[in-house]
Structure formats: C-alpha cells, structure tokens
Amino acid sequence: MEGIQPIKELIEAHFNALSKKQQKVANFVLNNPTFVGTHSAAEVGKKAETSETTVIRFCYALGLEGYAELQKKITLFVFNQNTVSTLGNYFSEKKKLFNDQHLIEKAMQKDIAQIDRIAEQIDKELFYKATHQLHEAKNIYIIGAGASQFPAQWLHFTLNILRPNVSIIHTETPELIRTMQEIDEDGVVITISLHRYFKEPIHIAETLHKRGITVLAITDSKLAPIQKHCSYAFVLEQTEKSTIDLMPSLISFLNLVVTGMMTFDPDYYEKQRVNYDDFNHTFISDKWS
C-alpha cells in the first residue's frame, strides 16, 4: 500500500546523504504529513525553517519526480490513515454498546450530547451575519470532497427546494474552471472541510477568497487549513475521533444554517417550497400518466 511507510523507509535510506537543511525538511515531512499534503513547497520550506528550493531538492534526493509526487504519497497516507482511524474508532466506540440493554437510549443520547456541545460553541453574531448573507446571496455554491461529500449533497438538496441558484461544485470536473470564473461577489461559497482536508476544496476556497468572494467554511478543528481562506468559519469540535460520529451533529448544524437563512423572509421561502412541491407533483403525475 502506498503511503507514509514507504516514504519513511525512503527517507531513512537516504537520510545520512541529505544535507543538514534537507534533513530538517525530512523531519518536518514525517512529523507534519497533513500540512505537507495541503500546502505548497514554499510554505513547507518556511515551516521547516529552510526554503522552497531546499524542499524541491529534498524530493529529488529521494528519487521523486518533484514536490507533487511527494504530496501525492503524503495525501494517500493521510487518507488511508484517517480512514482506518475513523472506522477503528467508530467500531470500538459502538462495540461498547453491543451487549448493553439500553443501547438505543445510550447511542442516541451520545448524539444529542454532541449536538448540545456544538450548539454551545456557536458564535450567535457570526451565525446571524453568515445566514443573512446566505439569504441575500444571488447564487450559492457548495463544495465537499471525501467524507464531506454526503453533507454537501444533503445541503444542496435542501437549499434547492427553498431557493433558486444553488449549485454543488465538483472538484474534478471540466466545468470547475468555468464555474469558478462565473462566481462573483453576489455569490456565497459554502465549503465543508472535514479532517482529511482534501486540498482541492481548500485551494478553490483560497482562490475565491482572494477575489473577495464570501466563503463560509464548516470544519472540525481549530487548526484546519480552510480557516485561513474564508469569511466565516464554524468549527464543530467533537470528543470522538471518528468522522462518521460527527455526521449527525454536522447535519443538525446544516439544518440550523438553513433555518437561520429562512428566518429573514419566511413568506418568500414558504412560496418557494409550495412552488417546488406543485411542480414536483405535476412532473411526477405527467411522467406516470
């Protein structure tokens, strides 16, 4: 399996032949794989107290084609590690309840407790400003990759019922560049970025944020890289390490965001809902008639 172990062995095999500056890069890479997977060679060089040139030379010294190949291997490692960690933590937590006579109450109570914790963390003023901007937005764009795809799709489906001009941005499609060109200051981009921190959504958010586009980020850590590239950031911290266990709370928060948006004009959203239902019923009726 491709990942950090082959890289670790590669670094160990070449370590003594590396320059002292390259050795600093080697230590930084092994200790900070997530950062390396989501940041440029220049940023890694700065953090490692060397330079972008040293990072590139380090890659060549390992026999890699360049920094992109190093990032690919590191990203695969982070993905594989977090997948195993997520599933392992999820299973071990649930295993404790397998023989419990109160499985239903205890399992659901954990979700309720987590939602309560997250609710207490929400900055009310920030939430008001963010949801008001969503209401005023001419267009809304939603981004989510990896584990973030499911909540992104749920949000896209729900918002589409209530208002026009809601799009989901797929990070690996020919339409991506065209869509990014079309996004202007009248739009709001919602980026869901969970702990695997796929670099494509982060780079998209960074590009749009630099252009003055409103980016609303939802993540699970105060250290998440997406926070540097957004107008509003909501951090849904949890006690469990499993992303799967975060989903009930995340969907609850997204439901809250939708509710917050609707409070600014309930009559408008009720009309949108009715129009959607009427067209949906007519379409289905015609389809099967």
Short mmCIF file of C-alpha atoms in Angstrom, two decimals:
data_model
loop_
_atom_site.label_atom_id
_atom_site.label_comp_id
_atom_site.label_asym_id
_atom_site.label_seq_id
_atom_site.Cartn_x
_atom_site.Cartn_y
_atom_site.Cartn_z
CA MET A 1 0.00 0.00 0.00
CA GLU A 2 1.35 3.42 -0.95
CA GLY A 3 1.71 5.82 1.98
CA ILE A 4 3.96 7.17 4.71
CA GLN A 5 5.72 3.86 5.47
CA PRO A 6 7.38 3.67 2.03
CA ILE A 7 8.25 7.36 2.36
CA LYS A 8 9.60 6.79 5.85
CA GLU A 9 11.79 3.95 4.57
CA LEU A 10 12.87 6.10 1.64
CA ILE A 11 13.86 8.95 3.92
CA GLU A 12 15.70 6.63 6.30
CA ALA A 13 17.62 5.09 3.41
CA HIS A 14 18.75 8.50 2.16
CA PHE A 15 18.85 10.44 5.43
CA ASN A 16 22.63 10.35 6.01
CA ALA A 17 23.26 11.52 2.45
CA LEU A 18 20.94 14.52 2.83
CA SER A 19 22.27 17.97 3.62
CA LYS A 20 21.52 19.34 7.07
CA LYS A 21 18.82 21.59 5.64
CA GLN A 22 17.28 18.68 3.76
CA GLN A 23 17.30 16.65 6.97
CA LYS A 24 15.23 19.42 8.59
CA VAL A 25 12.75 19.06 5.76
CA ALA A 26 12.73 15.27 6.20
CA ASN A 27 11.88 15.56 9.89
CA PHE A 28 9.17 18.12 9.18
CA VAL A 29 7.59 15.94 6.47
CA LEU A 30 7.40 12.90 8.75
CA ASN A 31 6.03 14.88 11.69
CA ASN A 32 3.52 17.02 9.75
CA PRO A 33 2.07 14.94 6.88
CA THR A 34 -1.29 16.74 6.83
CA PHE A 35 0.37 20.14 6.46
CA VAL A 36 2.62 18.86 3.65
CA GLY A 37 -0.38 17.37 1.85
CA THR A 38 -2.29 20.65 1.81
CA HIS A 39 0.40 23.34 1.48
CA SER A 40 2.91 24.45 -1.11
CA ALA A 41 6.62 23.69 -1.14
CA ALA A 42 7.30 27.31 -0.23
CA GLU A 43 5.07 27.08 2.86
CA VAL A 44 6.68 23.79 3.90
CA GLY A 45 10.12 25.34 3.47
CA LYS A 46 9.12 28.26 5.67
CA LYS A 47 7.73 26.00 8.39
CA ALA A 48 10.81 23.78 8.24
CA GLU A 49 12.98 26.91 8.52
CA THR A 50 14.63 26.28 5.16
CA SER A 51 13.42 27.30 1.70
CA GLU A 52 11.25 26.17 -1.21
CA THR A 53 14.41 25.27 -3.15
CA THR A 54 15.59 23.01 -0.33
CA VAL A 55 12.23 21.23 -0.27
CA ILE A 56 12.40 20.61 -4.02
CA ARG A 57 15.97 19.35 -3.76
CA PHE A 58 14.91 17.09 -0.90
CA CYS A 59 12.30 15.50 -3.18
CA TYR A 60 14.89 14.91 -5.91
CA ALA A 61 17.34 13.48 -3.36
CA LEU A 62 14.73 10.83 -2.52
CA GLY A 63 14.39 9.92 -6.16
CA LEU A 64 10.97 11.55 -6.54
CA GLU A 65 9.99 13.48 -9.64
CA GLY A 66 9.21 16.56 -7.60
CA TYR A 67 7.08 18.05 -4.85
CA ALA A 68 3.83 16.96 -6.50
CA GLU A 69 4.81 13.31 -6.16
CA LEU A 70 5.70 13.79 -2.51
CA GLN A 71 2.31 15.44 -1.91
CA LYS A 72 0.53 12.57 -3.65
CA LYS A 73 2.18 9.99 -1.41
CA ILE A 74 1.56 12.06 1.72
CA THR A 75 -2.08 12.69 0.76
CA LEU A 76 -2.66 8.97 0.25
CA PHE A 77 -1.14 8.32 3.64
CA VAL A 78 -3.37 10.88 5.38
CA PHE A 79 -6.42 9.48 3.58
CA ASN A 80 -5.59 5.84 4.44
CA GLN A 81 -4.60 6.64 8.00
CA ASN A 82 -7.74 8.63 8.70
CA THR A 83 -9.98 6.04 7.04
CA VAL A 84 -8.56 3.28 9.23
CA SER A 85 -8.63 5.58 12.26
CA THR A 86 -12.19 6.67 11.57
CA LEU A 87 -13.51 3.14 11.10
CA GLY A 88 -11.48 1.80 14.02
CA ASN A 89 -12.67 4.49 16.42
CA TYR A 90 -16.23 4.17 15.18
CA PHE A 91 -16.28 0.40 15.69
CA SER A 92 -14.56 0.46 19.08
CA GLU A 93 -16.99 3.06 20.43
CA LYS A 94 -20.02 1.17 19.16
CA LYS A 95 -18.66 -2.17 20.42
CA LYS A 96 -19.04 -0.92 23.99
CA LEU A 97 -22.80 -0.85 23.48
CA PHE A 98 -23.26 -4.21 21.73
CA ASN A 99 -24.45 -6.04 24.86
CA ASP A 100 -25.99 -3.06 26.60
CA GLN A 101 -29.69 -3.39 27.38
CA HIS A 102 -30.02 0.38 26.93
CA LEU A 103 -28.30 0.51 23.53
CA ILE A 104 -30.98 2.69 21.91
CA GLU A 105 -31.05 5.30 24.65
CA LYS A 106 -27.28 5.47 25.14
CA ALA A 107 -26.36 5.53 21.45
CA MET A 108 -28.80 8.32 20.63
CA GLN A 109 -28.00 10.19 23.82
CA LYS A 110 -24.37 10.45 22.69
CA ASP A 111 -25.51 12.17 19.50
CA ILE A 112 -27.76 14.51 21.48
CA ALA A 113 -24.93 15.38 23.89
CA GLN A 114 -22.60 16.16 21.00
CA ILE A 115 -25.18 18.38 19.31
CA ASP A 116 -25.63 20.23 22.62
CA ARG A 117 -21.86 20.78 22.93
CA ILE A 118 -21.63 22.14 19.40
CA ALA A 119 -24.66 24.39 19.93
CA GLU A 120 -22.93 25.99 22.90
CA GLN A 121 -19.86 26.76 20.76
CA ILE A 122 -21.71 28.65 18.01
CA ASP A 123 -21.00 32.37 17.85
CA LYS A 124 -24.51 33.85 17.57
CA GLU A 125 -23.41 37.11 15.98
CA LEU A 126 -21.28 35.31 13.40
CA PHE A 127 -24.13 32.90 12.70
CA TYR A 128 -26.55 35.81 12.16
CA LYS A 129 -24.19 37.56 9.73
CA ALA A 130 -23.42 34.38 7.80
CA THR A 131 -27.04 33.25 7.40
CA HIS A 132 -28.13 36.77 6.46
CA GLN A 133 -25.52 36.81 3.71
CA LEU A 134 -26.79 33.43 2.52
CA HIS A 135 -30.30 34.87 2.33
CA GLU A 136 -29.09 37.89 0.35
CA ALA A 137 -26.85 35.87 -1.99
CA LYS A 138 -27.84 35.75 -5.63
CA ASN A 139 -26.10 32.39 -6.01
CA ILE A 140 -24.95 29.74 -3.53
CA TYR A 141 -22.20 27.24 -4.30
CA ILE A 142 -21.41 24.19 -2.15
CA ILE A 143 -18.12 22.27 -2.03
CA GLY A 144 -17.34 19.00 -0.25
CA ALA A 145 -14.84 16.23 -1.02
CA GLY A 146 -14.23 12.82 0.50
CA ALA A 147 -16.17 12.44 3.75
CA SER A 148 -17.60 15.93 3.17
CA GLN A 149 -19.47 14.90 0.02
CA PHE A 150 -22.51 13.48 1.81
CA PRO A 151 -23.31 16.57 3.93
CA ALA A 152 -22.63 18.78 0.89
CA GLN A 153 -25.19 16.81 -1.12
CA TRP A 154 -27.74 17.00 1.71
CA LEU A 155 -27.32 20.77 1.91
CA HIS A 156 -27.56 21.12 -1.85
CA PHE A 157 -30.80 19.10 -1.97
CA THR A 158 -32.39 21.06 0.89
CA LEU A 159 -31.45 24.54 -0.33
CA ASN A 160 -32.63 23.72 -3.84
CA ILE A 161 -36.15 23.15 -2.50
CA LEU A 162 -36.19 26.57 -0.84
CA ARG A 163 -34.47 28.91 -3.29
CA PRO A 164 -33.10 29.14 -6.84
CA ASN A 165 -29.47 29.29 -7.99
CA VAL A 166 -27.92 26.68 -5.72
CA SER A 167 -25.08 24.65 -7.21
CA ILE A 168 -22.74 21.97 -5.95
CA ILE A 169 -19.15 22.28 -7.18
CA HIS A 170 -17.45 19.03 -8.06
CA THR A 171 -13.70 19.47 -7.75
CA GLU A 172 -12.78 17.09 -10.57
CA THR A 173 -14.98 18.09 -13.48
CA PRO A 174 -14.35 20.01 -16.72
CA GLU A 175 -16.91 22.59 -15.58
CA LEU A 176 -14.88 23.55 -12.48
CA ILE A 177 -12.82 26.33 -14.09
CA ARG A 178 -15.86 27.75 -15.86
CA THR A 179 -17.86 27.76 -12.63
CA MET A 180 -15.06 29.49 -10.71
CA GLN A 181 -14.91 32.17 -13.41
CA GLU A 182 -18.65 32.76 -13.09
CA ILE A 183 -18.70 33.15 -9.28
CA ASP A 184 -18.84 36.82 -8.35
CA GLU A 185 -19.32 38.96 -5.25
CA ASP A 186 -23.09 38.34 -5.32
CA GLY A 187 -22.48 34.68 -4.51
CA VAL A 188 -21.62 32.76 -1.37
CA VAL A 189 -19.48 29.63 -1.37
CA ILE A 190 -20.06 27.05 1.39
CA THR A 191 -17.08 24.75 1.90
CA ILE A 192 -17.38 21.67 4.12
CA SER A 193 -13.87 20.53 5.02
CA LEU A 194 -13.51 17.66 7.49
CA HIS A 195 -10.35 16.21 8.98
CA ARG A 196 -8.89 14.65 5.83
CA TYR A 197 -8.67 18.19 4.42
CA PHE A 198 -8.66 17.40 0.72
CA LYS A 199 -6.52 20.07 -0.88
CA GLU A 200 -8.77 20.82 -3.89
CA PRO A 201 -11.62 22.44 -1.88
CA ILE A 202 -9.04 24.37 0.16
CA HIS A 203 -7.32 25.67 -2.98
CA ILE A 204 -10.67 26.62 -4.51
CA ALA A 205 -11.67 28.48 -1.33
CA GLU A 206 -8.29 30.22 -1.25
CA THR A 207 -8.59 31.37 -4.86
CA LEU A 208 -12.13 32.67 -4.42
CA HIS A 209 -11.44 34.30 -1.05
CA LYS A 210 -8.56 36.26 -2.58
CA ARG A 211 -11.02 37.56 -5.18
CA GLY A 212 -13.26 38.91 -2.44
CA ILE A 213 -15.89 36.16 -2.71
CA THR A 214 -17.69 35.29 0.52
CA VAL A 215 -16.61 31.83 1.68
CA LEU A 216 -18.42 30.13 4.55
CA ALA A 217 -16.33 27.27 5.94
CA ILE A 218 -17.54 24.40 8.11
CA THR A 219 -14.83 22.22 9.62
CA ASP A 220 -13.99 20.10 12.67
CA SER A 221 -10.77 21.59 14.03
CA LYS A 222 -9.43 25.00 15.03
CA LEU A 223 -6.25 24.02 13.20
CA ALA A 224 -7.99 23.16 9.92
CA PRO A 225 -6.25 24.88 6.96
CA ILE A 226 -9.56 26.06 5.46
CA GLN A 227 -9.89 28.69 8.20
CA LYS A 228 -7.25 30.87 6.54
CA HIS A 229 -9.32 31.13 3.39
CA CYS A 230 -12.84 32.07 4.46
CA SER A 231 -15.06 34.93 5.57
CA TYR A 232 -16.93 32.87 8.16
CA ALA A 233 -15.68 29.73 9.91
CA PHE A 234 -17.75 27.39 12.06
CA VAL A 235 -15.72 24.76 13.90
CA LEU A 236 -17.71 21.70 15.02
CA GLU A 237 -15.29 20.20 17.52
CA GLN A 238 -16.06 16.75 18.89
CA THR A 239 -14.72 14.44 21.56
CA GLU A 240 -14.76 11.38 19.25
CA LYS A 241 -12.12 10.93 16.55
CA SER A 242 -14.47 9.33 14.05
CA THR A 243 -15.80 11.49 11.22
CA ILE A 244 -18.77 9.11 11.00
CA ASP A 245 -19.78 10.07 14.53
CA LEU A 246 -19.69 13.75 13.57
CA MET A 247 -22.31 13.34 10.82
CA PRO A 248 -25.46 13.59 12.99
CA SER A 249 -24.17 16.82 14.52
CA LEU A 250 -22.99 18.16 11.17
CA ILE A 251 -26.37 17.54 9.52
CA SER A 252 -28.04 19.14 12.53
CA PHE A 253 -25.83 22.21 12.12
CA LEU A 254 -26.52 22.42 8.38
CA ASN A 255 -30.23 22.17 9.15
CA LEU A 256 -29.73 25.07 11.56
CA VAL A 257 -27.98 27.11 8.86
CA VAL A 258 -30.93 26.56 6.51
CA THR A 259 -33.36 27.54 9.28
CA GLY A 260 -31.32 30.66 10.06
CA MET A 261 -31.43 31.69 6.42
CA MET A 262 -35.21 31.25 6.24
CA THR A 263 -35.85 33.49 9.28
CA PHE A 264 -35.04 36.58 7.20
CA ASP A 265 -38.09 36.12 4.93
CA PRO A 266 -40.36 33.20 5.94
CA ASP A 267 -43.07 34.11 3.41
CA TYR A 268 -40.62 34.00 0.50
CA TYR A 269 -39.29 30.57 1.44
CA GLU A 270 -42.79 29.22 2.01
CA LYS A 271 -43.74 30.31 -1.51
CA GLN A 272 -40.61 28.71 -2.91
CA ARG A 273 -41.45 25.46 -1.13
CA VAL A 274 -45.02 25.45 -2.42
CA ASN A 275 -43.89 26.18 -5.98
CA TYR A 276 -41.36 23.35 -5.76
CA ASP A 277 -43.95 20.90 -4.43
CA ASP A 278 -46.52 21.90 -7.08
CA PHE A 279 -44.05 21.45 -9.94
CA ASN A 280 -42.70 18.23 -8.47
CA HIS A 281 -46.18 16.73 -8.14
CA THR A 282 -47.13 17.82 -11.67
CA PHE A 283 -43.90 16.41 -13.12
CA ILE A 284 -44.35 13.04 -11.43
CA SER A 285 -48.01 12.89 -12.37
CA ASP A 286 -47.23 13.62 -16.04
CA LYS A 287 -44.37 11.12 -16.02
CA TRP A 288 -46.59 8.22 -14.98
CA SER A 289 -49.79 9.22 -16.75
#
